[in-house]
mmCIF file of C-alpha atoms in Angstrom:
data_model
loop_
_atom_site.group_PDB
_atom_site.id
_atom_site.type_symbol
_atom_site.label_atom_id
_atom_site.label_comp_id
_atom_site.label_asym_id
_atom_site.label_seq_id
_atom_site.Cartn_x
_atom_site.Cartn_y
_atom_site.Cartn_z
ATOM 1 C CA GLU C 169 -13.757 -2.553 -7.207
ATOM 2 C CA THR C 170 -10.356 -3.694 -7.480
ATOM 3 C CA GLY C 171 -11.130 -7.465 -7.314
ATOM 4 C CA VAL C 172 -9.901 -7.680 -3.906
ATOM 5 C CA THR C 173 -12.890 -7.995 -0.865
ATOM 6 C CA GLN C 174 -12.368 -7.941 3.132
ATOM 7 C CA THR C 175 -14.687 -7.793 5.629
ATOM 8 C CA PRO C 176 -16.235 -6.495 7.785
ATOM 9 C CA ARG C 177 -15.553 -3.044 6.355
ATOM 10 C CA HIS C 178 -15.544 -2.145 10.609
ATOM 11 C CA LEU C 179 -15.003 -4.382 13.472
ATOM 12 C CA VAL C 180 -15.250 -2.829 17.239
ATOM 13 C CA MET C 181 -13.789 -5.675 19.739
ATOM 14 C CA GLY C 182 -12.801 -5.731 22.694
ATOM 15 C CA MET C 183 -9.672 -6.877 24.223
ATOM 16 C CA THR C 184 -10.949 -10.472 25.458
ATOM 17 C CA ASN C 185 -12.581 -10.670 22.178
ATOM 18 C CA LYS C 186 -11.520 -13.356 19.330
ATOM 19 C CA LYS C 187 -12.605 -11.708 15.838
ATOM 20 C CA SER C 188 -11.195 -12.766 11.861
ATOM 21 C CA LEU C 189 -10.446 -10.386 9.564
ATOM 22 C CA LYS C 190 -11.800 -12.128 6.063
ATOM 23 C CA CYS C 191 -10.077 -11.066 2.574
ATOM 24 C CA GLU C 192 -11.205 -12.852 -0.799
ATOM 25 C CA GLN C 193 -9.321 -12.301 -4.488
ATOM 26 C CA HIS C 194 -11.049 -13.757 -7.569
ATOM 27 C CA LEU C 195 -7.938 -12.165 -9.683
ATOM 28 C CA GLY C 196 -6.020 -15.325 -10.226
ATOM 29 C CA HIS C 197 -3.376 -14.078 -8.177
ATOM 30 C CA ASN C 198 -0.107 -16.114 -6.000
ATOM 31 C CA ALA C 199 0.297 -14.004 -3.352
ATOM 32 C CA MET C 200 -1.681 -12.443 -0.903
ATOM 33 C CA TYR C 201 -0.346 -9.667 1.879
ATOM 34 C CA TRP C 202 -1.841 -8.384 4.968
ATOM 35 C CA TYR C 203 -0.551 -4.558 5.910
ATOM 36 C CA LYS C 204 -1.550 -2.512 9.078
ATOM 37 C CA GLN C 205 -2.411 1.359 8.132
ATOM 38 C CA SER C 206 -2.107 3.031 11.575
ATOM 39 C CA ALA C 207 -2.176 7.196 12.128
ATOM 40 C CA LYS C 208 0.606 9.080 10.776
ATOM 41 C CA LYS C 209 2.702 5.816 10.441
ATOM 42 C CA PRO C 210 3.664 4.107 7.218
ATOM 43 C CA LEU C 211 1.818 0.716 5.968
ATOM 44 C CA GLU C 212 3.842 -1.843 7.488
ATOM 45 C CA LEU C 213 4.135 -5.276 6.086
ATOM 46 C CA MET C 214 2.646 -8.262 8.366
ATOM 47 C CA PHE C 215 2.510 -11.100 6.491
ATOM 48 C CA VAL C 216 2.903 -12.446 3.266
ATOM 49 C CA TYR C 217 1.567 -15.486 1.605
ATOM 50 C CA SER C 218 2.337 -17.596 -1.827
ATOM 51 C CA LEU C 219 0.606 -20.269 -2.783
ATOM 52 C CA GLU C 220 -0.388 -20.437 0.552
ATOM 53 C CA GLU C 221 2.615 -21.043 2.187
ATOM 54 C CA ARG C 222 3.637 -18.240 4.909
ATOM 55 C CA VAL C 223 7.111 -16.847 3.661
ATOM 56 C CA GLU C 224 6.929 -13.500 5.555
ATOM 57 C CA ASN C 225 5.616 -12.928 8.933
ATOM 58 C CA ASN C 226 7.417 -9.373 9.491
ATOM 59 C CA SER C 227 8.279 -9.173 13.387
ATOM 60 C CA VAL C 228 4.027 -9.666 14.244
ATOM 61 C CA PRO C 229 2.942 -10.308 17.799
ATOM 62 C CA SER C 230 1.200 -13.706 18.031
ATOM 63 C CA ARG C 231 -2.048 -12.201 18.826
ATOM 64 C CA PHE C 232 -2.459 -11.901 15.339
ATOM 65 C CA SER C 233 -2.408 -15.214 13.807
ATOM 66 C CA PRO C 234 -3.151 -15.434 9.396
ATOM 67 C CA GLU C 235 -4.641 -18.341 7.554
ATOM 68 C CA CYS C 236 -4.725 -19.184 3.988
ATOM 69 C CA PRO C 237 -6.483 -22.139 3.241
ATOM 70 C CA ASN C 238 -6.341 -21.030 -0.476
ATOM 71 C CA SER C 239 -5.078 -19.379 -3.226
ATOM 72 C CA SER C 240 -7.989 -17.039 -2.991
ATOM 73 C CA HIS C 241 -8.400 -16.278 0.843
ATOM 74 C CA LEU C 242 -6.423 -15.057 3.706
ATOM 75 C CA PHE C 243 -8.163 -14.462 7.113
ATOM 76 C CA LEU C 244 -6.100 -12.813 9.900
ATOM 77 C CA HIS C 245 -7.482 -13.818 13.177
ATOM 78 C CA LEU C 246 -7.551 -11.152 16.458
ATOM 79 C CA HIS C 247 -7.876 -12.620 19.864
ATOM 80 C CA THR C 248 -6.996 -10.505 23.367
ATOM 81 C CA LEU C 249 -5.750 -7.264 21.223
ATOM 82 C CA GLN C 250 -4.372 -4.303 22.485
ATOM 83 C CA PRO C 251 -6.022 -0.417 22.027
ATOM 84 C CA GLU C 252 -2.845 0.279 20.197
ATOM 85 C CA ASP C 253 -3.664 -2.201 17.699
ATOM 86 C CA SER C 254 -6.631 0.193 16.570
ATOM 87 C CA ALA C 255 -6.004 0.635 12.591
ATOM 88 C CA LEU C 256 -6.723 0.264 9.099
ATOM 89 C CA TYR C 257 -6.148 -3.506 8.343
ATOM 90 C CA LEU C 258 -5.475 -3.741 4.254
ATOM 91 C CA CYS C 259 -5.246 -7.203 2.121
ATOM 92 C CA ALA C 260 -3.639 -6.940 -0.919
ATOM 93 C CA SER C 261 -2.870 -9.562 -3.801
ATOM 94 C CA SER C 262 -0.378 -10.104 -6.866
ATOM 95 C CA GLN C 263 -0.071 -12.322 -9.442
ATOM 96 C CA SER C 264 3.350 -13.523 -8.222
ATOM 97 C CA LEU C 265 5.964 -13.019 -5.527
ATOM 98 C CA ARG C 266 9.358 -13.210 -7.677
ATOM 99 C CA GLY C 267 10.377 -10.865 -10.262
ATOM 100 C CA ALA C 268 8.293 -7.275 -12.317
ATOM 101 C CA ALA C 269 5.057 -9.643 -12.929
ATOM 102 C CA ASN C 270 4.828 -9.534 -8.930
ATOM 103 C CA THR C 271 5.397 -5.573 -8.409
ATOM 104 C CA GLU C 272 1.964 -4.552 -8.550
ATOM 105 C CA ALA C 273 -0.155 -5.014 -5.891
ATOM 106 C CA PHE C 274 -4.124 -4.899 -5.450
ATOM 107 C CA PHE C 275 -5.316 -3.943 -2.307
ATOM 108 C CA GLY C 276 -8.803 -4.668 -0.746
ATOM 109 C CA GLN C 277 -10.646 -1.375 1.153
ATOM 110 C CA GLY C 278 -9.268 -2.371 4.532
ATOM 111 C CA THR C 279 -11.130 -2.975 7.688
ATOM 112 C CA ARG C 280 -10.822 -0.381 9.722
ATOM 113 C CA LEU C 281 -10.267 -2.391 13.463
ATOM 114 C CA THR C 282 -11.146 -0.263 16.823
ATOM 115 C CA VAL C 283 -10.383 -2.023 20.172
ATOM 116 C CA VAL C 284 -11.858 -1.010 23.476
ATOM 117 C CA ALA D 223 17.421 -0.606 3.985
ATOM 118 C CA GLN D 224 15.163 1.332 1.723
ATOM 119 C CA LYS D 225 13.258 4.887 2.884
ATOM 120 C CA VAL D 226 10.787 6.091 1.031
ATOM 121 C CA THR D 227 10.027 9.635 2.366
ATOM 122 C CA GLN D 228 7.211 11.885 1.582
ATOM 123 C CA ALA D 229 7.935 14.849 3.528
ATOM 124 C CA GLN D 230 4.857 16.683 2.476
ATOM 125 C CA THR D 231 2.318 16.170 4.906
ATOM 126 C CA GLU D 232 -0.915 17.705 3.914
ATOM 127 C CA ILE D 233 -1.364 19.790 1.018
ATOM 128 C CA SER D 234 -4.679 21.870 -0.111
ATOM 129 C CA VAL D 235 -5.135 23.835 -3.478
ATOM 130 C CA VAL D 236 -7.899 24.874 -5.188
ATOM 131 C CA GLU D 237 -9.676 23.344 -8.059
ATOM 132 C CA LYS D 238 -7.952 23.835 -11.041
ATOM 133 C CA GLU D 239 -3.934 24.492 -9.972
ATOM 134 C CA ASP D 240 -1.394 22.464 -10.616
ATOM 135 C CA VAL D 241 0.003 20.327 -7.861
ATOM 136 C CA THR D 242 3.252 18.248 -7.126
ATOM 137 C CA LEU D 243 3.886 15.454 -4.690
ATOM 138 C CA ASP D 244 7.397 15.282 -3.522
ATOM 139 C CA CYS D 245 9.227 11.977 -3.149
ATOM 140 C CA VAL D 246 12.625 11.078 -2.111
ATOM 141 C CA TYR D 247 13.862 7.376 -2.070
ATOM 142 C CA GLU D 248 16.891 5.771 -0.572
ATOM 143 C CA THR D 249 18.578 2.080 -1.500
ATOM 144 C CA ARG D 250 21.517 0.593 -1.946
ATOM 145 C CA ASP D 251 20.033 -1.518 -4.850
ATOM 146 C CA THR D 252 21.104 -0.737 -8.416
ATOM 147 C CA THR D 253 17.309 -2.143 -9.255
ATOM 148 C CA TYR D 254 14.675 -0.983 -7.555
ATOM 149 C CA TYR D 255 10.564 0.290 -8.304
ATOM 150 C CA LEU D 256 9.328 2.740 -7.479
ATOM 151 C CA PHE D 257 5.202 3.553 -7.085
ATOM 152 C CA TRP D 258 2.246 5.906 -6.600
ATOM 153 C CA TYR D 259 -1.247 5.220 -4.855
ATOM 154 C CA LYS D 260 -3.869 6.614 -4.554
ATOM 155 C CA GLN D 261 -5.576 6.133 -1.083
ATOM 156 C CA PRO D 262 -9.281 7.931 -1.509
ATOM 157 C CA PRO D 263 -11.394 8.083 1.549
ATOM 158 C CA SER D 264 -13.035 4.648 0.762
ATOM 159 C CA GLY D 265 -9.741 2.962 1.783
ATOM 160 C CA GLU D 266 -7.830 0.535 -1.225
ATOM 161 C CA LEU D 267 -5.204 1.746 -2.133
ATOM 162 C CA VAL D 268 -5.280 2.302 -6.336
ATOM 163 C CA PHE D 269 -2.536 1.965 -8.428
ATOM 164 C CA LEU D 270 -0.944 4.922 -10.436
ATOM 165 C CA ILE D 271 2.302 3.799 -11.923
ATOM 166 C CA ARG D 272 5.202 1.541 -11.558
ATOM 167 C CA ARG D 273 8.907 2.752 -12.576
ATOM 168 C CA ASN D 274 11.855 0.933 -12.217
ATOM 169 C CA SER D 275 15.117 2.289 -11.792
ATOM 170 C CA PHE D 276 16.534 2.100 -15.707
ATOM 171 C CA ASP D 277 13.570 3.673 -16.589
ATOM 172 C CA GLU D 278 14.521 7.600 -16.443
ATOM 173 C CA GLN D 279 11.658 8.640 -18.770
ATOM 174 C CA ASN D 280 9.355 11.073 -17.745
ATOM 175 C CA GLU D 281 5.548 9.851 -18.119
ATOM 176 C CA ILE D 282 2.739 11.832 -18.691
ATOM 177 C CA SER D 283 -1.258 9.612 -18.291
ATOM 178 C CA GLY D 284 -4.005 12.696 -18.832
ATOM 179 C CA ARG D 285 -3.673 15.276 -16.240
ATOM 180 C CA TYR D 286 -1.054 13.074 -14.504
ATOM 181 C CA SER D 287 2.654 13.166 -14.644
ATOM 182 C CA TRP D 288 5.902 11.807 -13.274
ATOM 183 C CA ASN D 289 8.993 13.557 -13.103
ATOM 184 C CA PHE D 290 11.941 10.568 -11.750
ATOM 185 C CA GLN D 291 15.399 11.962 -10.827
ATOM 186 C CA LYS D 292 18.156 9.245 -10.020
ATOM 187 C CA SER D 293 20.430 11.931 -9.583
ATOM 188 C CA THR D 294 18.155 13.246 -6.517
ATOM 189 C CA SER D 295 16.680 10.471 -6.032
ATOM 190 C CA SER D 296 13.350 11.785 -6.075
ATOM 191 C CA PHE D 297 10.289 10.289 -7.938
ATOM 192 C CA ASN D 298 7.867 13.427 -7.877
ATOM 193 C CA PHE D 299 4.011 13.787 -9.253
ATOM 194 C CA THR D 300 2.630 16.155 -10.411
ATOM 195 C CA ILE D 301 -1.456 16.377 -10.970
ATOM 196 C CA THR D 302 -2.758 19.353 -13.535
ATOM 197 C CA ALA D 303 -6.057 21.183 -13.479
ATOM 198 C CA SER D 304 -6.131 19.205 -9.695
ATOM 199 C CA GLN D 305 -10.015 18.502 -9.263
ATOM 200 C CA VAL D 306 -12.035 17.646 -6.386
ATOM 201 C CA VAL D 307 -12.322 14.363 -6.895
ATOM 202 C CA ASP D 308 -8.232 13.907 -6.640
ATOM 203 C CA SER D 309 -8.795 14.463 -2.741
ATOM 204 C CA ALA D 310 -7.034 11.556 -1.582
ATOM 205 C CA VAL D 311 -4.287 10.077 0.324
ATOM 206 C CA TYR D 312 -1.111 9.574 -2.123
ATOM 207 C CA PHE D 313 1.808 7.101 -1.149
ATOM 208 C CA CYS D 314 4.685 6.657 -2.865
ATOM 209 C CA ALA D 315 7.051 3.113 -2.141
ATOM 210 C CA SER D 316 9.661 1.177 -3.550
ATOM 211 C CA ILE D 317 10.682 -1.960 -4.061
ATOM 212 C CA ASN D 318 13.802 -3.922 -4.766
ATOM 213 C CA SER D 319 14.282 -6.761 -7.336
ATOM 214 C CA GLY D 320 16.822 -8.656 -5.342
ATOM 215 C CA GLY D 321 15.729 -10.948 -2.668
ATOM 216 C CA SER D 322 12.933 -9.665 -0.772
ATOM 217 C CA ASN D 323 11.624 -7.994 -4.072
ATOM 218 C CA TYR D 324 7.923 -8.675 -2.822
ATOM 219 C CA LYS D 325 7.786 -5.856 0.274
ATOM 220 C CA LEU D 326 7.085 -2.517 -0.979
ATOM 221 C CA THR D 327 8.010 0.130 1.055
ATOM 222 C CA PHE D 328 5.845 3.070 1.421
ATOM 223 C CA GLY D 329 5.835 6.439 2.715
ATOM 224 C CA LYS D 330 4.016 8.213 5.449
ATOM 225 C CA GLY D 331 1.538 9.397 2.177
ATOM 226 C CA THR D 332 0.906 13.188 1.860
ATOM 227 C CA LEU D 333 -3.105 14.089 1.787
ATOM 228 C CA LEU D 334 -3.996 15.949 -0.866
ATOM 229 C CA THR D 335 -7.388 18.040 -0.208
ATOM 230 C CA VAL D 336 -8.777 19.767 -3.534
ATOM 231 C CA ASN D 337 -10.811 22.150 -2.387
ATOM 232 C CA PRO D 338 -13.392 24.159 -5.541
#
């Protein structure tokens, strides 16, 4: 148990569906992240939030829409995805965004997404 | 730009063997941090170690040891007397200390299988 919880663990969705991934942390962290892990590719940083403000959108297509309503919760809203979006989506949090204190990230177990 | 290379895609060993996972990094920064994360089958990335660029001391933690050599830009990870529970994907990562210093750059990972 890392303190970062992601739901659902598995999701199968059609290309016309709309779904949301949820991430929750109660570690008192101020920064939260979404990563995408595809087969045989390095983890890709998608979005970064610090104190509920988005500070990074790493050229992610608009069919992925993040939301951070408070410092404990992070969502990734999905719509009209493509089969190539199938991947493991990992949420992470860290104490803060700047300085040495931020450099240990705690990861959730991920949501395994399959787009059919 | 930072880059992390893990040349070993997969390694298979028999229990009790020692195994070394290689990591080579590239960075233009003089101050940076290096990490190792473990990803067991359950999916979450588990933090193992953080090392800053000014500290080249090798570190040992139980059966784990890390060899940081700036001269060869390497940060290798050795598991002594491997166990089946060590089977996982291991990621090496780096982060710089200035600018966007929250961006972890990951290698592609090394799948370690420890057979009984």
